[in-house]
């Protein structure tokens, strides 16, 4: 009975299998990027970037209609311009990264809204805003999987410089010139994965599958590799849970997935060793040294 | 390491460094001999950290140049502790092993002998057994020991230390000073920014007294006189927001 409820939807319906494949790809690609966003204290930056992508995608839609390619390219360009401009300003002026990023993404949104209203067309942008994880076509699935594959390879290449850049950037700059490579390479990965996420979950919620599993995993484990692994598992489990909830309770899938990840986060916050109650529940006696 | 007395390890030529056109180090010229152990002393805001930042290439000079005998690659730099994010999940062994960056780069794994060197460096700073501890779980003194171990692995001929003994207890300072003296005995050139004049007089043969302007450079006993220290205190406190453009010409051959 329970097995039926858990597995039958995926056996019986192709759109559920496609949604599952999309969630798996996102968990493998976007979530590890989210772990580094969280550890670099850039969680909100991910949110700002997601907003910066929206006008680019809207422009692509305006010019070429509901074409996957145009919206993707538009989103990537808008995201990269904002991320790189913000990084450049932060490195060469007295403004910090958050301030310059806020400035650029607000500019980006305003430009997008301006162009959209000048054209005076009623856009069906719900797809971009809220995604369509249950209506992923072949091209979207290929795009998401390709970006996830690329992300995994890029993270493997950047791993060591990126880790040092996160906790001791001054040391990395003093031993090698890879600091900017790690920094900008990481920003590019953030943008790519946000674009990949918006096809499934929409620009507003794409950040959710990056940050929520990462935050939950941080509460449970202490080592970075375990944190990456656990975050991926949580993201995939939330994806499956959200898809099933959407199927059985007839609710929209995107928000259901993010809410499932949110539930894991709240539960971890209560119970995990690093959470609010976890440390107090540990009643074991202290050690000798 | 062979001592090569003829070429200075570091030559500063009329070096002016600063932020927003205001000089933090003003017209500094001096030669640091290979194998020298030099303390950089001066009041807050005297440009000591700025000088080290420039030598690592983080800050470009407003005027003048400097020459490093060993090149940029031969410099190991220990910034002040607060520039590190201690909440990041990384263990002591991994953090110290990063000192081998020039050998292993971004992709290389640790060979057995390299792993042995990491253990050796940890033992030398008294952190054996702490390998798998998270850096966030170390005390300030233990973290500083780990950073010294990392610097040891960098095996550089020129070492720049920025306030290495700040907020550290006496016993740790003694251990770390012994490590610095060991490096000196190996013939490395060492520049350390320090505030404790007593410690400088006891262990550092040479001293550079900075107060934006160079106030003195040479044997410590001759530089750290009460007269020069008073000059340094007075100079460091002048800061004029509406300062005019400096017209000073470089003096030839002056140190």
Coordinates of C-alpha atoms in Angstrom, one line a residue:
Chain A
X1 CA 0.0 0.0 0.0
X2 CA 2.7 2.4 1.1
X3 CA 5.0 1.2 -1.6
X4 CA 2.3 1.8 -4.1
X5 CA 1.9 5.4 -3.0
X6 CA 5.7 5.9 -3.1
X7 CA 6.6 4.2 -6.3
X8 CA 3.5 3.8 -8.5
X9 CA 3.4 7.5 -9.6
X10 CA 6.9 7.2 -11.0
X11 CA 6.2 3.9 -12.7
X12 CA 2.9 5.0 -14.2
X13 CA 3.6 8.5 -15.4
X14 CA 6.3 9.8 -17.6
X15 CA 6.0 13.4 -16.3
X16 CA 6.8 12.2 -12.8
X17 CA 9.9 10.4 -14.0
X18 CA 11.0 13.5 -15.9
X19 CA 10.4 15.6 -12.7
X20 CA 12.4 13.0 -10.8
X21 CA 15.3 13.2 -13.3
X22 CA 15.2 17.0 -13.0
X23 CA 15.3 16.9 -9.2
X24 CA 18.2 14.4 -9.3
X25 CA 20.2 16.7 -11.6
X26 CA 19.5 19.8 -9.5
X27 CA 20.5 18.0 -6.3
X28 CA 23.8 16.9 -7.8
X29 CA 24.6 20.3 -9.4
X30 CA 22.8 23.2 -7.7
X31 CA 23.0 21.9 -4.1
X32 CA 26.8 21.6 -3.8
X33 CA 27.1 25.1 -5.2
X34 CA 24.6 26.1 -2.5
X35 CA 26.8 24.6 0.2
X36 CA 29.7 26.9 -0.9
X37 CA 27.3 29.9 -1.1
X38 CA 26.3 29.1 2.5
X39 CA 29.8 28.7 3.7
X40 CA 31.0 31.8 2.0
X41 CA 28.1 33.7 3.7
X42 CA 26.6 34.5 0.4
X43 CA 23.2 32.9 0.9
X44 CA 21.3 36.1 0.3
X45 CA 23.6 36.9 -2.6
X46 CA 22.2 33.8 -4.3
X47 CA 18.7 35.2 -3.9
X48 CA 19.8 38.6 -5.4
X49 CA 21.4 36.8 -8.3
X50 CA 18.1 34.9 -8.9
X51 CA 16.3 38.2 -9.2
X52 CA 19.0 39.5 -11.6
X53 CA 18.3 36.6 -13.9
X54 CA 14.6 37.3 -14.3
X55 CA 14.8 40.3 -16.6
X56 CA 17.3 38.6 -18.9
X57 CA 15.0 35.6 -19.2
X58 CA 12.1 38.0 -19.8
X59 CA 14.0 39.8 -22.5
X60 CA 14.8 36.5 -24.2
X61 CA 11.1 35.6 -24.1
X62 CA 10.1 39.0 -25.5
X63 CA 12.5 38.7 -28.4
X64 CA 12.1 35.1 -29.3
X65 CA 8.9 33.8 -27.6
X66 CA 8.8 30.9 -25.2
X67 CA 12.1 29.5 -26.5
X68 CA 14.2 27.6 -24.0
X69 CA 17.4 28.7 -25.7
X70 CA 16.6 32.4 -25.8
X71 CA 15.4 32.5 -22.2
X72 CA 18.4 30.5 -21.0
X73 CA 20.9 32.6 -22.8
X74 CA 19.2 35.8 -21.7
X75 CA 19.2 34.7 -18.1
X76 CA 22.8 33.6 -18.1
X77 CA 24.0 36.8 -19.7
X78 CA 22.0 39.0 -17.2
X79 CA 23.2 36.9 -14.3
X80 CA 26.8 36.9 -15.4
X81 CA 26.9 40.7 -16.1
X82 CA 25.4 41.4 -12.6
X83 CA 27.7 38.9 -10.8
X84 CA 30.9 40.0 -12.6
X85 CA 30.1 43.7 -12.3
X86 CA 29.4 43.3 -8.6
X87 CA 32.6 41.3 -8.0
X88 CA 34.6 43.9 -10.0
X89 CA 33.2 46.8 -8.0
X90 CA 33.8 45.0 -4.7
X91 CA 37.4 44.3 -5.6
X92 CA 38.3 47.7 -7.0
X93 CA 36.1 50.2 -5.0
X94 CA 35.4 50.8 -1.3
X95 CA 31.9 49.3 -1.7
X96 CA 31.5 45.7 -0.3
X97 CA 30.2 42.9 -2.4
X98 CA 26.7 43.0 -0.9
X99 CA 26.2 46.7 -1.6
X100 CA 27.4 46.5 -5.1
X101 CA 25.4 43.4 -5.8
X102 CA 22.2 45.0 -4.4
X103 CA 22.8 48.0 -6.6
X104 CA 23.3 46.0 -9.8
X105 CA 20.5 43.5 -9.3
X106 CA 18.0 46.3 -8.6
X107 CA 19.2 48.0 -11.8
X108 CA 18.8 44.8 -13.6
X109 CA 15.2 44.2 -12.4
X110 CA 14.2 47.8 -13.2
X111 CA 15.6 47.6 -16.7
X112 CA 13.7 44.4 -17.3
X113 CA 10.4 45.8 -16.0
X114 CA 10.9 48.9 -18.0
X115 CA 11.5 47.0 -21.3
X116 CA 8.6 44.7 -20.6
X117 CA 6.1 47.5 -20.0
X118 CA 7.4 49.6 -23.0
X119 CA 6.5 46.7 -25.2
X120 CA 3.0 46.6 -23.6
X121 CA 2.5 42.9 -24.0
X122 CA 0.9 40.6 -21.5
X123 CA 3.5 38.1 -20.8
X124 CA 2.9 34.6 -19.6
X125 CA 5.9 34.6 -17.4
X126 CA 4.5 32.3 -14.7
X127 CA 6.8 29.7 -16.1
X128 CA 9.8 31.8 -15.4
X129 CA 8.6 32.9 -12.0
X130 CA 7.4 29.5 -10.7
X131 CA 9.0 26.9 -13.0
X132 CA 7.4 23.8 -14.3
X133 CA 9.1 20.8 -12.8
X134 CA 6.1 18.5 -14.0
X135 CA 6.3 19.8 -17.6
X136 CA 10.0 19.4 -18.3
X137 CA 10.6 18.6 -22.0
X138 CA 13.6 16.9 -23.4
X139 CA 15.5 20.0 -24.1
X140 CA 15.0 21.4 -20.6
X141 CA 16.0 18.1 -19.1
X142 CA 19.1 18.0 -21.2
X143 CA 20.0 21.6 -20.3
X144 CA 19.6 20.9 -16.6
X145 CA 21.6 17.7 -16.7
X146 CA 24.3 19.4 -18.9
X147 CA 24.7 22.2 -16.4
X148 CA 24.8 19.8 -13.5
X149 CA 27.5 17.7 -15.2
X150 CA 29.5 20.8 -16.0
X151 CA 29.1 22.0 -12.4
X152 CA 30.4 18.7 -10.9
X153 CA 33.5 18.8 -13.1
X154 CA 34.1 22.5 -12.4
X155 CA 33.8 22.0 -8.7
X156 CA 36.2 19.1 -8.8
X157 CA 38.7 21.3 -10.6
X158 CA 38.1 24.3 -8.3
X159 CA 37.7 22.5 -5.0
X160 CA 41.0 23.2 -3.3
X161 CA 41.4 26.8 -4.3
X162 CA 37.7 27.5 -3.6
X163 CA 38.0 25.9 -0.1
X164 CA 41.0 28.0 0.7
X165 CA 39.4 31.1 -0.8
X166 CA 36.5 30.6 1.5
X167 CA 38.3 30.4 4.8
X168 CA 41.6 32.2 4.2
X169 CA 41.6 34.2 1.1
X170 CA 44.7 36.2 2.1
X171 CA 46.7 33.0 2.2
X172 CA 45.5 31.9 -1.2
X173 CA 46.4 35.2 -2.7
X174 CA 49.9 35.0 -1.2
X175 CA 50.7 31.6 -2.6
X176 CA 49.0 31.6 -6.0
X177 CA 47.1 33.5 -8.6
X178 CA 44.1 31.2 -8.5
X179 CA 42.1 33.3 -6.1
X180 CA 40.3 35.3 -8.8
X181 CA 39.8 32.1 -10.8
X182 CA 38.1 30.5 -7.8
X183 CA 36.0 33.5 -7.1
X184 CA 34.8 34.3 -10.6
X185 CA 34.5 30.6 -11.5
X186 CA 32.3 30.1 -8.5
X187 CA 30.1 33.0 -9.5
X188 CA 29.7 31.6 -13.0
X189 CA 28.6 28.3 -11.5
X190 CA 26.1 30.1 -9.3
X191 CA 24.5 31.8 -12.3
X192 CA 24.5 28.6 -14.4
X193 CA 22.8 26.7 -11.6
X194 CA 20.2 29.4 -10.9
X195 CA 19.3 29.4 -14.6
X196 CA 19.1 25.6 -14.5
X197 CA 17.0 25.8 -11.4
X198 CA 14.6 28.3 -12.8
X199 CA 13.4 25.9 -15.5
X200 CA 12.3 23.5 -12.9
X201 CA 11.4 25.7 -9.9
X202 CA 11.3 29.2 -11.2
X203 CA 13.6 32.1 -10.5
X204 CA 12.0 32.8 -7.1
X205 CA 12.5 29.4 -5.7
X206 CA 15.6 28.1 -7.5
X207 CA 17.7 29.4 -4.6
X208 CA 15.7 27.2 -2.2
X209 CA 17.1 23.9 -3.5
X210 CA 20.6 25.4 -3.1
X211 CA 20.4 26.9 0.4
X212 CA 17.9 24.9 2.4
X213 CA 19.6 21.5 2.1
X214 CA 23.0 23.1 2.7
X215 CA 21.8 24.8 5.8
X216 CA 20.2 21.7 7.1
X217 CA 23.3 19.6 6.4
X218 CA 25.5 22.2 8.1
X219 CA 23.6 21.6 11.3
X220 CA 24.3 17.8 11.3
X221 CA 27.9 17.3 10.2
X222 CA 31.2 19.0 10.8
X223 CA 33.3 18.0 7.8
X224 CA 32.9 19.6 4.4
X225 CA 32.8 16.4 2.3
X226 CA 30.1 14.9 4.5
X227 CA 28.2 18.2 4.3
X228 CA 28.2 18.1 0.5
X229 CA 27.0 14.5 0.5
X230 CA 24.3 15.0 3.1
X231 CA 23.1 18.2 1.4
X232 CA 22.7 16.3 -1.9
X233 CA 20.8 13.5 -0.2
X234 CA 18.5 16.0 1.5
X235 CA 17.9 17.9 -1.8
X236 CA 17.0 14.7 -3.6
X237 CA 14.8 13.4 -0.8
X238 CA 13.0 16.8 -0.8
X239 CA 12.6 16.6 -4.5
X240 CA 11.0 13.1 -4.3
X241 CA 8.9 14.1 -1.3
X242 CA 7.7 17.3 -3.1
X243 CA 6.8 15.4 -6.3
X244 CA 4.8 12.8 -4.4
X245 CA 3.0 15.4 -2.3
X246 CA 2.2 17.3 -5.5
X247 CA 0.9 14.0 -7.1
X248 CA -1.2 12.8 -4.2
X249 CA -2.5 16.1 -2.7
X250 CA -2.8 17.9 -6.1
X251 CA -0.6 20.9 -5.1
X252 CA 1.9 22.7 -7.3
X253 CA 5.2 20.7 -7.4
X254 CA 7.8 23.5 -7.2
X255 CA 6.6 25.0 -3.9
X256 CA 6.0 21.5 -2.5
X257 CA 9.7 20.6 -3.2
X258 CA 11.0 23.7 -1.5
X259 CA 8.6 23.3 1.4
X260 CA 9.8 19.7 1.8
X261 CA 13.4 21.0 2.0
X262 CA 12.2 23.7 4.4
X263 CA 10.6 21.0 6.6
X264 CA 13.9 19.1 6.7
X265 CA 15.6 22.4 7.6
X266 CA 13.2 23.1 10.4
X267 CA 13.5 19.6 11.8
X268 CA 17.3 19.8 11.7
X269 CA 17.1 23.2 13.4
X270 CA 15.3 21.5 16.3
X271 CA 17.1 18.2 16.5
X272 CA 20.6 18.4 15.0
X273 CA 23.7 18.7 17.1
X274 CA 24.3 22.2 15.7
X275 CA 20.6 23.2 16.0
X276 CA 18.7 25.1 18.7
X277 CA 17.7 22.2 20.9
X278 CA 20.2 19.6 19.9
X279 CA 23.1 20.9 22.0
X280 CA 20.8 21.2 25.0
X281 CA 19.4 17.7 24.6
X282 CA 23.0 16.3 24.8
X283 CA 23.1 15.2 28.5
X284 CA 26.2 13.1 28.3
X285 CA 28.8 14.0 31.0
X286 CA 31.8 16.1 29.9
X287 CA 35.2 14.5 29.1
X288 CA 38.3 14.7 31.2
X289 CA 40.4 16.6 28.6
Chain B
X1 CA 70.4 27.7 2.8
X2 CA 73.5 29.5 1.5
X3 CA 73.9 33.1 2.6
X4 CA 74.5 35.4 -0.2
X5 CA 75.7 38.6 1.5
X6 CA 76.2 40.7 -1.7
X7 CA 72.6 40.9 -2.9
X8 CA 70.1 42.1 -0.3
X9 CA 67.1 39.9 0.2
X10 CA 64.9 42.9 -0.1
X11 CA 65.7 46.4 -1.5
X12 CA 63.2 49.2 -1.0
X13 CA 63.7 52.2 -3.3
X14 CA 61.9 55.4 -2.3
X15 CA 58.8 53.3 -1.7
X16 CA 55.6 55.2 -1.0
X17 CA 52.5 53.2 -0.2
X18 CA 49.1 54.4 0.7
X19 CA 45.3 54.5 0.4
X20 CA 43.4 57.1 -1.5
X21 CA 46.6 59.1 -2.3
X22 CA 47.3 59.6 1.5
X23 CA 50.7 57.9 2.2
X24 CA 50.8 55.2 4.9
X25 CA 54.5 54.6 4.2
X26 CA 56.3 57.6 2.9
X27 CA 59.6 57.6 0.9
X28 CA 61.1 54.5 2.5
X29 CA 64.5 53.3 1.2
X30 CA 66.5 50.5 2.7
X31 CA 68.3 47.2 2.1
X32 CA 67.4 44.1 4.1
X33 CA 70.4 41.8 4.0
X34 CA 69.9 38.1 3.3
X35 CA 69.4 36.2 6.5
X36 CA 68.5 39.3 8.5
X37 CA 66.0 39.1 11.4
X38 CA 64.3 42.5 11.4
X39 CA 61.5 43.8 13.6
X40 CA 59.2 46.4 12.2
X41 CA 58.1 48.7 15.0
X42 CA 55.9 51.8 15.2
X43 CA 52.7 53.2 16.5
X44 CA 49.3 52.1 15.1
X45 CA 48.7 53.6 11.6
X46 CA 52.5 53.8 11.0
X47 CA 52.2 51.7 7.8
X48 CA 53.7 48.5 9.1
X49 CA 51.0 46.1 7.9
X50 CA 50.7 48.2 4.7
X51 CA 54.4 47.6 4.0
X52 CA 53.9 43.8 4.3
X53 CA 50.8 43.9 2.1
X54 CA 52.8 45.7 -0.6
X55 CA 55.6 43.2 -0.4
X56 CA 53.2 40.3 -1.0
X57 CA 51.8 42.2 -4.0
X58 CA 48.4 42.9 -2.6
X59 CA 48.8 46.6 -2.8
X60 CA 50.6 48.5 -5.6
X61 CA 53.0 51.3 -4.6
X62 CA 52.0 54.9 -5.1
X63 CA 55.6 55.7 -6.0
X64 CA 59.0 53.9 -5.9
X65 CA 59.7 50.2 -6.2
X66 CA 61.0 47.2 -4.3
X67 CA 63.1 44.2 -5.4
X68 CA 62.8 40.8 -3.9
X69 CA 65.9 38.6 -4.4
X70 CA 63.8 35.4 -4.2
X71 CA 61.0 36.8 -6.3
X72 CA 57.3 36.7 -5.4
X73 CA 57.3 33.0 -5.1
X74 CA 60.0 33.1 -2.4
X75 CA 57.8 35.0 0.0
X76 CA 55.7 33.5 2.8
X77 CA 53.2 35.9 4.5
X78 CA 51.4 35.5 7.8
X79 CA 48.6 38.1 7.9
X80 CA 46.9 39.1 11.1
X81 CA 44.7 36.4 12.5
X82 CA 41.3 38.1 12.2
X83 CA 41.4 37.8 8.4
X84 CA 40.5 34.1 8.7
X85 CA 37.0 32.6 8.8
X86 CA 37.3 30.2 11.7
X87 CA 33.7 28.9 11.3
X88 CA 34.6 27.2 8.0
X89 CA 34.6 23.4 8.4
X90 CA 38.2 22.4 7.7
X91 CA 40.5 20.3 10.0
X92 CA 44.0 21.2 11.3
X93 CA 45.8 18.7 9.1
X94 CA 44.2 20.0 5.9
X95 CA 44.8 23.6 6.8
X96 CA 48.5 23.1 7.6
X97 CA 48.9 20.9 4.5
X98 CA 48.0 23.9 2.4
X99 CA 51.4 25.2 3.2
X100 CA 52.6 22.7 0.6
X101 CA 50.7 24.5 -2.1
X102 CA 53.8 25.3 -4.2
X103 CA 54.6 21.6 -4.3
X104 CA 51.1 20.1 -4.8
X105 CA 49.2 23.0 -6.4
X106 CA 45.5 22.9 -6.8
X107 CA 45.2 19.2 -7.9
X108 CA 48.2 17.2 -6.5
X109 CA 47.6 14.7 -3.8
X110 CA 49.9 14.4 -0.7
X111 CA 52.6 11.8 -1.2
X112 CA 53.6 9.8 1.9
X113 CA 56.7 11.9 2.5
X114 CA 54.7 15.1 2.2
X115 CA 52.2 13.8 4.7
X116 CA 55.1 13.1 7.0
X117 CA 56.3 16.6 6.6
X118 CA 52.9 17.9 7.6
X119 CA 53.0 15.7 10.7
X120 CA 56.6 16.9 11.4
X121 CA 55.5 20.5 11.2
X122 CA 52.6 19.9 13.5
X123 CA 54.9 18.2 16.0
X124 CA 57.4 21.1 15.8
X125 CA 54.8 23.6 16.9
X126 CA 53.4 21.3 19.6
X127 CA 50.1 20.3 17.9
X128 CA 50.6 16.5 17.5
X129 CA 47.3 14.8 18.0
X130 CA 45.3 17.8 16.8
X131 CA 45.3 16.7 13.1
X132 CA 41.6 16.0 12.8
X133 CA 40.4 18.8 15.1
X134 CA 38.3 21.5 13.3
X135 CA 40.1 24.9 13.1
X136 CA 37.0 26.5 14.8
X137 CA 37.7 24.3 17.9
X138 CA 41.3 25.6 18.4
X139 CA 42.1 28.3 20.9
X140 CA 43.8 31.5 19.6
X141 CA 47.2 30.3 20.6
X142 CA 46.7 26.9 19.0
X143 CA 45.5 28.4 15.8
X144 CA 48.6 30.6 15.7
X145 CA 50.7 27.5 16.2
X146 CA 48.9 25.8 13.2
X147 CA 49.6 28.9 11.1
X148 CA 53.3 28.7 12.0
X149 CA 53.3 25.1 11.0
X150 CA 51.8 26.0 7.7
X151 CA 54.4 28.7 7.2
X152 CA 57.1 26.2 8.0
X153 CA 55.9 24.0 5.2
X154 CA 56.0 26.9 2.7
X155 CA 59.8 26.7 3.1
X156 CA 60.3 30.3 1.8
X157 CA 63.5 32.3 2.0
X158 CA 61.7 35.5 2.9
X159 CA 59.1 35.4 5.8
X160 CA 56.7 38.3 6.5
X161 CA 55.0 38.1 9.9
X162 CA 52.2 40.6 10.8
X163 CA 51.8 40.9 14.5
X164 CA 52.4 37.2 15.1
X165 CA 52.3 37.4 18.9
X166 CA 49.1 39.4 19.3
X167 CA 46.7 38.1 22.0
X168 CA 48.8 35.1 22.7
X169 CA 50.0 33.8 26.1
X170 CA 53.6 34.0 27.2
X171 CA 54.3 30.3 26.9
X172 CA 53.0 30.2 23.3
X173 CA 55.0 33.3 22.5
X174 CA 58.2 31.6 23.8
X175 CA 57.6 28.6 21.6
X176 CA 56.8 30.7 18.6
X177 CA 59.8 32.9 19.1
X178 CA 62.0 29.8 19.3
X179 CA 60.6 28.8 15.9
X180 CA 61.3 32.2 14.4
X181 CA 64.9 32.0 15.8
X182 CA 65.2 28.5 14.3
X183 CA 64.2 30.0 10.9
X184 CA 66.8 32.7 11.4
X185 CA 69.5 30.1 12.1
X186 CA 68.5 28.4 8.9
X187 CA 69.5 31.6 7.0
X188 CA 66.0 32.8 6.1
X189 CA 65.3 36.5 6.0
X190 CA 62.5 37.5 8.4
X191 CA 60.5 40.7 8.8
X192 CA 58.1 40.8 11.7
X193 CA 55.7 43.5 12.7
X194 CA 55.8 43.7 16.5
X195 CA 54.6 45.9 19.3
X196 CA 56.4 44.4 22.3
X197 CA 59.7 46.4 22.4
X198 CA 61.1 44.3 25.2
X199 CA 60.8 41.2 23.0
X200 CA 62.3 43.1 20.0
X201 CA 65.3 44.1 22.1
X202 CA 65.8 40.6 23.4
X203 CA 65.6 38.6 20.1
X204 CA 65.7 40.9 17.1
X205 CA 69.2 42.1 16.0
X206 CA 67.8 44.7 13.6
X207 CA 64.9 47.0 13.7
X208 CA 63.0 49.3 11.3
X209 CA 61.1 52.1 13.1
X210 CA 58.3 53.4 11.0
X211 CA 55.9 56.3 11.6
X212 CA 54.7 56.7 8.0
X213 CA 58.2 58.3 7.6
X214 CA 61.1 55.9 8.2
X215 CA 62.4 57.0 11.6
X216 CA 65.3 54.6 11.9
X217 CA 66.8 51.4 10.5
X218 CA 69.7 49.5 11.9
X219 CA 70.9 47.6 14.9
X220 CA 68.0 47.5 17.4
X221 CA 69.8 49.2 20.3
X222 CA 70.6 52.2 18.1
X223 CA 67.1 52.5 16.7
X224 CA 64.9 52.0 19.7
X225 CA 66.1 55.0 21.7
X226 CA 63.6 57.0 23.7
X227 CA 64.3 60.0 21.5
X228 CA 63.5 58.2 18.2
X229 CA 60.4 56.6 19.8
X230 CA 59.1 60.0 20.7
X231 CA 59.6 61.2 17.2
X232 CA 57.7 58.2 15.9
X233 CA 54.8 58.9 18.2
X234 CA 54.6 62.5 17.1
X235 CA 54.8 61.8 13.4
X236 CA 52.2 59.0 13.3
X237 CA 49.6 61.3 14.8
X238 CA 49.7 64.1 12.1
X239 CA 47.1 63.4 9.5
X240 CA 46.0 66.3 7.4
X241 CA 42.9 65.7 5.3
X242 CA 43.7 68.6 3.1
X243 CA 47.3 67.7 2.7
X244 CA 49.0 69.1 -0.4
X245 CA 50.7 67.0 -3.1
X246 CA 54.1 65.8 -1.9
X247 CA 57.0 67.4 -3.9
X248 CA 59.8 65.5 -2.3
X249 CA 62.5 64.3 -4.6
X250 CA 64.1 60.9 -3.9
X251 CA 67.4 61.4 -2.1
X252 CA 70.1 59.4 -3.9
X253 CA 71.8 56.8 -1.8
X254 CA 70.1 57.7 1.4
X255 CA 69.0 54.8 3.6

